[in-house]
Coordinates of C-alpha atoms (C1' of nucleotides) in Angstrom, one line a residue:
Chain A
X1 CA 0.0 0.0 0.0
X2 CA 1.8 3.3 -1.3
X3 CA -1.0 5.7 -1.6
X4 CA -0.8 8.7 0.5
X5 CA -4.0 8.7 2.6
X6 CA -2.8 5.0 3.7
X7 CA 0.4 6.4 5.3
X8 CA -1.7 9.2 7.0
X9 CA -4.0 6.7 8.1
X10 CA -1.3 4.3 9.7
X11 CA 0.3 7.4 11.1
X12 CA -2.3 9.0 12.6
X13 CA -3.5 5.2 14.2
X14 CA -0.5 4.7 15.3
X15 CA -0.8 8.2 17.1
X16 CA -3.7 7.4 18.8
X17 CA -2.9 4.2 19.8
X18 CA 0.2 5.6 21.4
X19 CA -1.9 8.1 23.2
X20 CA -0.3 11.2 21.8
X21 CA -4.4 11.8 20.7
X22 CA -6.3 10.5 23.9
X23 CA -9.8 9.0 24.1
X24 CA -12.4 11.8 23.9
X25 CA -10.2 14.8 23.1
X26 CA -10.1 16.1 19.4
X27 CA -7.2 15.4 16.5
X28 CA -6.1 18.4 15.1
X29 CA -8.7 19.9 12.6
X30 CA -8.5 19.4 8.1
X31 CA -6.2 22.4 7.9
X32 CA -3.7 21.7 10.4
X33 CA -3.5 18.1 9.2
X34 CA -3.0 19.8 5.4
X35 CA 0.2 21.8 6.6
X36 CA 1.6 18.8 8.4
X37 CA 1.0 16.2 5.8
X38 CA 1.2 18.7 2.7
X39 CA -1.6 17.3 0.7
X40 CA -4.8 18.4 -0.2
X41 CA -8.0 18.2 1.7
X42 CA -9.6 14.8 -0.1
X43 CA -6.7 13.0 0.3
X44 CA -7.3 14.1 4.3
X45 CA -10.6 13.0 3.8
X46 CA -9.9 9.4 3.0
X47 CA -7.2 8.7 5.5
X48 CA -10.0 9.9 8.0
X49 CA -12.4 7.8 6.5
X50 CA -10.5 4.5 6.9
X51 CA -10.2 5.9 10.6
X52 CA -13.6 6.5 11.1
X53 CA -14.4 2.8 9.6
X54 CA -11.8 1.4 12.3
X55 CA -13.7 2.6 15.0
X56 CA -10.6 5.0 16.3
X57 CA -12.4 8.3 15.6
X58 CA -15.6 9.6 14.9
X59 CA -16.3 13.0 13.1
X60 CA -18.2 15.6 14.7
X61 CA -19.8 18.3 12.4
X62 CA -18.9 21.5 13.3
X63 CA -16.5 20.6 15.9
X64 CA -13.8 18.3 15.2
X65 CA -12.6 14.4 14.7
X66 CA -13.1 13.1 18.3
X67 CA -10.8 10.0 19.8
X68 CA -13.3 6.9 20.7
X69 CA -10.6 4.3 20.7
X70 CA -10.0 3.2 23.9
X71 CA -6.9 0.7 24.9
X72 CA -8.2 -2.9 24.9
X73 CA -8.4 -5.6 27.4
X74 CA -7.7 -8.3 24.8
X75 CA -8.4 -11.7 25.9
X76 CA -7.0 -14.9 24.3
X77 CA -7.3 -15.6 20.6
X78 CA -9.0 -12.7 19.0
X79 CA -10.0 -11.8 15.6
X80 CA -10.7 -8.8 13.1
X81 CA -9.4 -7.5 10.3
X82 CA -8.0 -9.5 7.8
X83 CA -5.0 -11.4 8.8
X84 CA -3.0 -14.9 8.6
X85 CA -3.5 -16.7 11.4
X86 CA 0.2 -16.5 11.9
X87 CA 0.2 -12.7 12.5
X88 CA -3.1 -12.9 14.6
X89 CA -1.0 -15.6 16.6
X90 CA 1.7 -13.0 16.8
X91 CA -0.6 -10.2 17.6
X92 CA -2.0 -12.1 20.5
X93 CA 1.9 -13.0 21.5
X94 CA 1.4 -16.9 20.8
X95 CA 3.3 -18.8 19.2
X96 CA 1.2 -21.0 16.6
X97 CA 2.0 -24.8 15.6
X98 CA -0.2 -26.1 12.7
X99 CA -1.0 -29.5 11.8
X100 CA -2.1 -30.7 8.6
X101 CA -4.6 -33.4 8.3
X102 CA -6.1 -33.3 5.2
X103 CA -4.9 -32.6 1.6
X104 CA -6.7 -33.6 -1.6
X105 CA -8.3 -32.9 -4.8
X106 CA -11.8 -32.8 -4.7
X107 CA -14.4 -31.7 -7.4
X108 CA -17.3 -29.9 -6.1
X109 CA -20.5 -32.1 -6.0
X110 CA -24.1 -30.2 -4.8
X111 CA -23.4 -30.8 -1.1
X112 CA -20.3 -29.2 -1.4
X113 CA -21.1 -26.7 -3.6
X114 CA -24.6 -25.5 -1.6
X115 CA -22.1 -25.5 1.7
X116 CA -19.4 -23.5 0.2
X117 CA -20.6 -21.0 -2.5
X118 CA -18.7 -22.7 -5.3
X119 CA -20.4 -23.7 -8.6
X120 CA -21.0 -27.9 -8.6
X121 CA -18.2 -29.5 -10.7
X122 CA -15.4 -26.4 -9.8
X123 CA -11.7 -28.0 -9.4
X124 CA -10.7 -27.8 -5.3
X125 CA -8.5 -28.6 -2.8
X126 CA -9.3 -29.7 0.1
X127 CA -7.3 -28.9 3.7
X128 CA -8.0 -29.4 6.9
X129 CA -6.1 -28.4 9.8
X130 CA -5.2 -28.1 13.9
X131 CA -3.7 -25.4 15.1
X132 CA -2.0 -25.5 18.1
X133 CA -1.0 -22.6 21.1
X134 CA -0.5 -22.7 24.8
X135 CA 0.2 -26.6 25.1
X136 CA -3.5 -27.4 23.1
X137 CA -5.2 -27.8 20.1
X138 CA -7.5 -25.3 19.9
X139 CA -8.5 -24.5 16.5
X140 CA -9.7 -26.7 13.6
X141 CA -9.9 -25.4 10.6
X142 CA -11.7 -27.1 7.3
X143 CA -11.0 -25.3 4.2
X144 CA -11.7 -25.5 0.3
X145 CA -9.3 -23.3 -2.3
X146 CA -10.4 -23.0 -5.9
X147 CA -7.5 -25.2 -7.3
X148 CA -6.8 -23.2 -9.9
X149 CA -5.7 -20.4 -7.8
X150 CA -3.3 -22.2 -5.2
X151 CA -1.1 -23.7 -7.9
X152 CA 2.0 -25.7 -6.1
X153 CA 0.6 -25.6 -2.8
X154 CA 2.0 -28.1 -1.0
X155 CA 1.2 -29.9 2.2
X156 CA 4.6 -28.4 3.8
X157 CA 3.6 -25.0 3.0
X158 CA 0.0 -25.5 4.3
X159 CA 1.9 -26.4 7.9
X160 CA 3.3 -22.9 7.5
X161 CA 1.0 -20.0 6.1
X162 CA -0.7 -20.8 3.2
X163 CA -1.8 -17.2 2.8
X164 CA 1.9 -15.8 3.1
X165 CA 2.4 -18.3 -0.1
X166 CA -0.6 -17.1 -2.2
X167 CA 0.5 -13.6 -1.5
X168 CA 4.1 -13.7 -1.9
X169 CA 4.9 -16.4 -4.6
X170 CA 1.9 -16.3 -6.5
X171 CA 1.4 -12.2 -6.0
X172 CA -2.0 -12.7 -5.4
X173 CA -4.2 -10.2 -3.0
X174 CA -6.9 -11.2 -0.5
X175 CA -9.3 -8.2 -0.3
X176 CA -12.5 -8.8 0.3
X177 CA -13.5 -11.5 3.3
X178 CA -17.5 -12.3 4.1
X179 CA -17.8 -14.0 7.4
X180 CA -20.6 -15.6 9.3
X181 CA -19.9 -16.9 13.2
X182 CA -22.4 -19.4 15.0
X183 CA -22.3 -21.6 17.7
X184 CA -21.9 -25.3 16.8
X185 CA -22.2 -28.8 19.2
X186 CA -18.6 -30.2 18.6
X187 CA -18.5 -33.6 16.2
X188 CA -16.7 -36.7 16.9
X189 CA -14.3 -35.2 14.8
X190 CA -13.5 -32.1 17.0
X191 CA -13.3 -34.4 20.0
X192 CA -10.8 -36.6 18.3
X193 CA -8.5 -33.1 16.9
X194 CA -9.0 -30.8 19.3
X195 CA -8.4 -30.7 23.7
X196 CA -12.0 -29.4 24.2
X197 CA -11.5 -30.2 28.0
X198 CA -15.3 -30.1 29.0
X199 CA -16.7 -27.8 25.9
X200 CA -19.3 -29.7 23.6
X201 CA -19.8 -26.3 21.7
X202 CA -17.2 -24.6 19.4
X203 CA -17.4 -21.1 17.9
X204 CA -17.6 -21.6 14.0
X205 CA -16.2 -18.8 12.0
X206 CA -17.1 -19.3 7.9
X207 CA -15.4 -17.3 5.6
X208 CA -15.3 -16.7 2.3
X209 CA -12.6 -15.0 0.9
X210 CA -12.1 -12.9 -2.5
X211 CA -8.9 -12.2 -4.2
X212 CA -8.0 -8.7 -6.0
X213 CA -10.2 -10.0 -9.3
X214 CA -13.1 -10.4 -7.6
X215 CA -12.8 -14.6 -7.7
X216 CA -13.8 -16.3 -4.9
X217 CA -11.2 -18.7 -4.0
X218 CA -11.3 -19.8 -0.4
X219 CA -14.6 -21.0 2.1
X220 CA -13.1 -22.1 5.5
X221 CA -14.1 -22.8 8.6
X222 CA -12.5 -22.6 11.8
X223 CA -13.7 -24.3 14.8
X224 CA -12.9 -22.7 17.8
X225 CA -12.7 -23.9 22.0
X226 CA -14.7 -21.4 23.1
X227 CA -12.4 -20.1 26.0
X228 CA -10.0 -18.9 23.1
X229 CA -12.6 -17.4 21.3
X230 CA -13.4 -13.6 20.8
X231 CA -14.0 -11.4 17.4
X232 CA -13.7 -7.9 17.1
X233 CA -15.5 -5.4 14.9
X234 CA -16.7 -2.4 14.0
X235 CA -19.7 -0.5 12.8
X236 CA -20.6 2.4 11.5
X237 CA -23.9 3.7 10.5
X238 CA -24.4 5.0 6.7
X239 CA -20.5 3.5 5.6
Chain B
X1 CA -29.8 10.2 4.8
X2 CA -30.0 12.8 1.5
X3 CA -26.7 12.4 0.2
X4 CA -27.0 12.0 -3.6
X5 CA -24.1 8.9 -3.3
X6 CA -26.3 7.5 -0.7
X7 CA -28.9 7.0 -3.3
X8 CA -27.2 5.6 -5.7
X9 CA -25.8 3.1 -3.1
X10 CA -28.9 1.9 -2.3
X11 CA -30.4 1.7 -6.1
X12 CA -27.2 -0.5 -7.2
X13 CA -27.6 -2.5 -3.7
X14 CA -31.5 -2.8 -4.5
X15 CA -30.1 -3.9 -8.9
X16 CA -27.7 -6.1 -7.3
X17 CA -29.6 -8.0 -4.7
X18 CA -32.7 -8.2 -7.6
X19 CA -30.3 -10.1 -9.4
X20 CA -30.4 -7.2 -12.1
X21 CA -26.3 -7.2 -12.0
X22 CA -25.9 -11.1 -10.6
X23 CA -23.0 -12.6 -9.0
X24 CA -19.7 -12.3 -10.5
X25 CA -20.7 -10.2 -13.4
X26 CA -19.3 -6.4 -13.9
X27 CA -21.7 -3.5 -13.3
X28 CA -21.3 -0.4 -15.5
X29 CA -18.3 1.4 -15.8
X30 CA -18.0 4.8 -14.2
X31 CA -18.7 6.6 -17.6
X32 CA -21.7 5.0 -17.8
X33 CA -23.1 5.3 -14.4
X34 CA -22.5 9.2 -14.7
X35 CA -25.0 9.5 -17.5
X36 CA -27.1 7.4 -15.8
X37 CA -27.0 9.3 -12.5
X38 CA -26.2 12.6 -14.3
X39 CA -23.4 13.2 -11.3
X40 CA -19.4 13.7 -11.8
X41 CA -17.2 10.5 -11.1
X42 CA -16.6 11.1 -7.9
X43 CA -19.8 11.0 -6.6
X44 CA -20.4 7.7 -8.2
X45 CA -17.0 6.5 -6.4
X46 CA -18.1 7.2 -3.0
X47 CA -21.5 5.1 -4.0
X48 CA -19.1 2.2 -4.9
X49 CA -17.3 2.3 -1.9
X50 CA -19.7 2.0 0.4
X51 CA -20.8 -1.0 -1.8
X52 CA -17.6 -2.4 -1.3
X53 CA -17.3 -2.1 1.9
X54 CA -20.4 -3.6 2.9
X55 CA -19.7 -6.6 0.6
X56 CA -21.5 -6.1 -2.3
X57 CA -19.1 -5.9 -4.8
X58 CA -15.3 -5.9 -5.4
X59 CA -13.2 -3.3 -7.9
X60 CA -10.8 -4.8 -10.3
X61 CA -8.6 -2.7 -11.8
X62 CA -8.4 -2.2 -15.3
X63 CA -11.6 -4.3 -16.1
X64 CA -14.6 -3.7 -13.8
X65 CA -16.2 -3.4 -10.8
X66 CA -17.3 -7.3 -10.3
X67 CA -20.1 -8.4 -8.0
X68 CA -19.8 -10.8 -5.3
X69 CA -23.0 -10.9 -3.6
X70 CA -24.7 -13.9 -3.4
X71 CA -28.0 -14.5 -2.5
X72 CA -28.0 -16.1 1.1
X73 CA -29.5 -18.4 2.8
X74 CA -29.8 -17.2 6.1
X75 CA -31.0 -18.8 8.9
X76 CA -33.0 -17.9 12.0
X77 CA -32.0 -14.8 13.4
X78 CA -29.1 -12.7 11.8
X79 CA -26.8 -9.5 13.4
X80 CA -25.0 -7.3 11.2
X81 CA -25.2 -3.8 10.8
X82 CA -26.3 -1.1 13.2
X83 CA -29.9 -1.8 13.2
X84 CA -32.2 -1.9 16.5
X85 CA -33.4 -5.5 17.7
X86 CA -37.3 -4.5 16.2
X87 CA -35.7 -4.3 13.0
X88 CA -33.3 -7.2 13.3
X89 CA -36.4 -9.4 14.3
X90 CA -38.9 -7.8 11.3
X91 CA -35.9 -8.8 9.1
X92 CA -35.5 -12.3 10.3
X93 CA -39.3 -12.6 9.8
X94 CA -40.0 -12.9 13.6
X95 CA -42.4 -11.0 15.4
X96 CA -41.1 -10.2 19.2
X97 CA -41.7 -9.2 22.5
X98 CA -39.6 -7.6 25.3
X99 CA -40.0 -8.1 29.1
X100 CA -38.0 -5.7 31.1
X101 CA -36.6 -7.4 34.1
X102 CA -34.4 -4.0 35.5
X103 CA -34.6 -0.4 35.7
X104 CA -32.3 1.2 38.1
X105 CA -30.4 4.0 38.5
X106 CA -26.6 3.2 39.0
X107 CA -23.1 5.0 39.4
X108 CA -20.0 3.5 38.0
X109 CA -17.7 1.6 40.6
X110 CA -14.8 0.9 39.7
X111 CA -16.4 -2.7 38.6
X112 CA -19.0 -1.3 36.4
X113 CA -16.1 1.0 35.1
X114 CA -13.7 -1.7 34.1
X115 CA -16.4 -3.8 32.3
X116 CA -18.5 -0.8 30.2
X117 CA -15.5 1.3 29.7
X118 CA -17.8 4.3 31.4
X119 CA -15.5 6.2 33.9
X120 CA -15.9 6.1 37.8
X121 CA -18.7 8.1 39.2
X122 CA -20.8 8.3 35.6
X123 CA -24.1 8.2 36.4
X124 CA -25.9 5.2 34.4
X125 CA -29.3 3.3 33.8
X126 CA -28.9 -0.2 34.5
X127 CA -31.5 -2.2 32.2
X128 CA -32.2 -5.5 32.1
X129 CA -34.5 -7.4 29.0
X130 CA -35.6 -10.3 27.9
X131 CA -36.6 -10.8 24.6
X132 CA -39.1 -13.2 23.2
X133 CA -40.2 -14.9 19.7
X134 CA -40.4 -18.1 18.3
X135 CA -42.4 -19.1 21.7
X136 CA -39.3 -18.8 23.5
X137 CA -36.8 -16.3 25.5
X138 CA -34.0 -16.4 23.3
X139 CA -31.8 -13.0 24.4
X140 CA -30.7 -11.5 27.3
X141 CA -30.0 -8.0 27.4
X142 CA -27.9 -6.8 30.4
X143 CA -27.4 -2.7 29.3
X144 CA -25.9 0.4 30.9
X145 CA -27.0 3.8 29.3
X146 CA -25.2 6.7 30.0
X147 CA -28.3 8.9 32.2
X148 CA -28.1 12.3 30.4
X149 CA -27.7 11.0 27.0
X150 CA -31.5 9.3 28.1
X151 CA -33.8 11.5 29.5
X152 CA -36.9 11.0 29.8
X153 CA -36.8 7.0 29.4
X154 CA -39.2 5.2 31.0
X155 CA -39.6 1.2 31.6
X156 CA -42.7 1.4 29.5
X157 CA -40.4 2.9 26.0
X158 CA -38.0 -0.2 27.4
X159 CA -39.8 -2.5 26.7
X160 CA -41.3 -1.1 23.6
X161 CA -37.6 0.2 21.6
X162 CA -35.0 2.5 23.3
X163 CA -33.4 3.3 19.9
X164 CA -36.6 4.6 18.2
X165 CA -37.1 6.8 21.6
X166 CA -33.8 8.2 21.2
X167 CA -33.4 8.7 17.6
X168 CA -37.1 9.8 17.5
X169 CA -38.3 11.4 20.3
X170 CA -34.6 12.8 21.7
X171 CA -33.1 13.3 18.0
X172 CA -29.8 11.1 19.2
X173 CA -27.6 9.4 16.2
X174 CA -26.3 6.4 16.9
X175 CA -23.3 6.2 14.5
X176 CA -20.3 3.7 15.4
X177 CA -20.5 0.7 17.2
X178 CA -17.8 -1.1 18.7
X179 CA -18.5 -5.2 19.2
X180 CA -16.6 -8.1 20.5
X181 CA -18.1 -11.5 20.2
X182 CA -17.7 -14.2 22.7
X183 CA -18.7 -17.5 24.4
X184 CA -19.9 -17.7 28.4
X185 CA -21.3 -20.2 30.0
X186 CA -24.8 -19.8 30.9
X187 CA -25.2 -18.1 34.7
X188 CA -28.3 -19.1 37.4
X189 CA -29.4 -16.0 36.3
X190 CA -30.0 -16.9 32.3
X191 CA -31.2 -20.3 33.1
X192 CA -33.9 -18.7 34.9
X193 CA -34.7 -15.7 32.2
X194 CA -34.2 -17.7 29.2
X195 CA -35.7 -21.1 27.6
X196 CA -32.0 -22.6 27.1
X197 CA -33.1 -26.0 26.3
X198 CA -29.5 -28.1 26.8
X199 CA -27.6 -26.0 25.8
X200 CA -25.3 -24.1 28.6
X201 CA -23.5 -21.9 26.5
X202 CA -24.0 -18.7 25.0
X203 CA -23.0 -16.4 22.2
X204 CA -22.5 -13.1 24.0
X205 CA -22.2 -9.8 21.4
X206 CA -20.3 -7.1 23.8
X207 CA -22.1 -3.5 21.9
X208 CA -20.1 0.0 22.9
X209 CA -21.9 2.8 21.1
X210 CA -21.0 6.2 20.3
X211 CA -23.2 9.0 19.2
X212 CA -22.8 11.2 16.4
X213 CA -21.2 13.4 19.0
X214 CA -18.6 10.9 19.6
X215 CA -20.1 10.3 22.8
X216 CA -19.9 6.6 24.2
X217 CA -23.4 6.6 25.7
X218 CA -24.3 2.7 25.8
X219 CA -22.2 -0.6 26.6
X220 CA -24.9 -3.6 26.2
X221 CA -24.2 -7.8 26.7
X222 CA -26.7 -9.0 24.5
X223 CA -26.7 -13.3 25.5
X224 CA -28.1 -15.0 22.9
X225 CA -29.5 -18.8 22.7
X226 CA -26.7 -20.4 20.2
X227 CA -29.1 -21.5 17.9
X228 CA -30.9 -18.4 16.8
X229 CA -27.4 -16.8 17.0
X230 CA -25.9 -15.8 13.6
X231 CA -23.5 -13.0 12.9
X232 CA -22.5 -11.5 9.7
X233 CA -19.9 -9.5 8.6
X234 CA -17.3 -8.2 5.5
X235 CA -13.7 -7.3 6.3
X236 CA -11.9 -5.3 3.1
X237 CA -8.4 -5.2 2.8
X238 CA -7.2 -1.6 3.4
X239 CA -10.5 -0.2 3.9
Chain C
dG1 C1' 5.7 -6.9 -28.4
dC2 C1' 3.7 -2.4 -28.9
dC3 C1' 0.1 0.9 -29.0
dG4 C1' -4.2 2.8 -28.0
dA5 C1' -8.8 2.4 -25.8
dT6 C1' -11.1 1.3 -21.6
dT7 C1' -11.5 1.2 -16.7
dT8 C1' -10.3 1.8 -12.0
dG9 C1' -7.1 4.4 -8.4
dT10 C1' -5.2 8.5 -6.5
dC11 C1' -4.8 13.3 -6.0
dC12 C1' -5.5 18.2 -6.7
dG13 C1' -8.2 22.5 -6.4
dT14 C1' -12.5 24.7 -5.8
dA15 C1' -17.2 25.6 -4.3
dT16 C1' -21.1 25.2 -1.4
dG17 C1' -23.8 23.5 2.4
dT18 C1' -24.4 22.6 7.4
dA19 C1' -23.5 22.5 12.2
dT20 C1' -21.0 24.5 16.2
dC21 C1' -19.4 28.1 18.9
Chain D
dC1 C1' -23.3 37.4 12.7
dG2 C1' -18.8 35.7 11.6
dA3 C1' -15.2 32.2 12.2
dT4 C1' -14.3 27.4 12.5
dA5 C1' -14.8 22.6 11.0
dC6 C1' -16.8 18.8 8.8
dA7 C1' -19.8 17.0 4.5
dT8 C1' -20.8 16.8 -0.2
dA9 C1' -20.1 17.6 -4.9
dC10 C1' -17.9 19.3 -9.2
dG11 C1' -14.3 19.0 -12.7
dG12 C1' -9.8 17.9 -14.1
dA13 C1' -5.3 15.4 -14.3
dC14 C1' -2.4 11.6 -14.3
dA15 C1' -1.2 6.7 -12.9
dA16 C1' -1.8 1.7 -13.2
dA17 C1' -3.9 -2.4 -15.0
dT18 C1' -6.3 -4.8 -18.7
dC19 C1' -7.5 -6.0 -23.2
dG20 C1' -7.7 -6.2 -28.2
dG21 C1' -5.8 -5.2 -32.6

DNA sequence: GCCGATTTGTCCGTATGTATC
DNA sequence: CGATACATACGGACAAATCGG
């Protein structure tokens, strides 16, 4: 990311976060932010934006661009933006083993298709995975990739970050990511991967991921111990 | 809302969702758009961003702007956007009632503090509601409104909508919403509010809201059953 | 492989409206 | 009422990616 507004953005978050703009007080106004950053107003404008759709500030008419990020009590494993698990591992200071137990060619038939969103007869692969932190499998994750868009994946590389491959050997770009969570009774199959100590629910995250040309290549979902379990977001009325 | 981007937001949302521009075909081009919505470019960019970010479609550069919508099938009852629970329930095709089990008067401890995110001696409305459909209780709403951003609120509007009172009657905007998504076991208290069946855990939706004043005027636990629990949501890359 | 047409991405500069103080 | 500050919109320019001839 080279554009402008994107390095305002990440300095200005990185401002806030740091607490050199504190909860509830006001960032400096459009044309102070103008001198400092020596751009125009629009390109202001859109590093605010992101901002605003990040949940650290929230513009007031007529009065300024007031703080409402607070510093978090994180808990465990959480989740947000888009992010490998690796870096949300990092992020959470864990570090991340990852087991692979399934890898194979599959063709989509109805039942897959209906469950996943690809069309019936569409070339996949099919992955499944443990991930392990703090001494326990805690996350199981089932995925499908449109096979024509992992070339040369290998099980090795899907035991380290299968999105660092698609993004740095094959160049491509995740960008768009629709997910559902519910609440699911754990299977056989959970019981036998994962140390669900006394859980018999898991938190089911399903997402379906689109790359830069608008192809959707990836369904997944991860099965979570609920202990480990927390998703973050934001909302803003009218963006 | 009667920003002229807003409208064309919704009228490609309403073309899209109609299956007038289906799933992974390319709307219009910018230079066609503009004659059809007789506005400059840029106008028609904000419409598509907000499109993006909600999920709707994705931009690829150099051909089109490709949709990725599909229509879902969603089941029982579905969170996403800001949207009050009347609303969320009318969506879902449900018809409800609420039961309004607290109405007190509080000041934030340091307790109360630490969990809302209000600060030490604000003075708060401690509500507590039940809500009902499907011949069950299914949520349990454990809310703390800031007292002077709701004057005037009375157990009666409770249990009727608090959002409509405020929006309406007290011409609040509720604007960003902050929300964490978790799992808790289910407390004496829930087993004896809500019709929990077997199941002893629940999805719990953590809700800080701000007003269009930036003002954090609400922190609500809504506890929902697991199986009419459903939560959707798009992340975009760099937006 | 190159060039030009198409399409989206970013940025600039300006103008006007609306809300606050 | 005027100054300040955010919101929306216009019009223009150039960059970057794609595609077809």
């Amino acid at each position: 990311m080279k554009a402008i507004y994107y390095d305002i953005y990440k300095d200005l978050r990185e401002k806030i976060m740091a607490g050199v703009y504190p909860y509830q007080t006001y960032i400096p106004p459009e044309l102070k932010l103008l001198e400092e950053y020596e751009c125009t107003h629009n390109t202001i404008r859109k590093a605010l934006q992101v901002l605003t759709m990040h949940g650290f500030v929230q513009p007031v008419r007529g009065k300024g661009v007031k703080v409402i990020w607070q510093a978090g009590r994180r808990t465990r494993f959480v989740l947000g933006d888009i992010e490998t698990f690796r870096e949300a591992a990092a992020k959470n200071g864990l570090e991340a083993k990852t087991q692979v137990k399934t890898f194979e060619h599959v063709v989509a038939d109805r039942r897959i298709s209906e469950a996943t969103g690809f069309a019936v007869g569409d070339e996949l692969l099919h992955i499944e995975r443990v991930r392990h932190f703090d001494d326990a499998n805690l996350i199981f994750d089932k995925s499908y990739f449109r096979a024509s868009c992992v070339e040369g994946l290998t099980p090795e590389i899907a035991a380290d970050s299968i999105f660092t491959y698609l993004e740095d050997e094959l160049g491509m770009q995740v960008t768009t990511s629709n997910r559902t969570i519910t609440m699911e009774y754990a299977t056989a199959e959970d019981r036998a991967l994962l140390d669900l100590l006394d859980f018999d629910m898991l938190a089911v995250v399903e997402n379906r991921t689109f790359n830069s040309e608008g192809v959707h290549f990836e369904t997944t979902w991860s099965r979570h111990r609920p202990d480990y379990f927390t998703f973050m977001t934001t909302a803003v009325r009218g963006c």
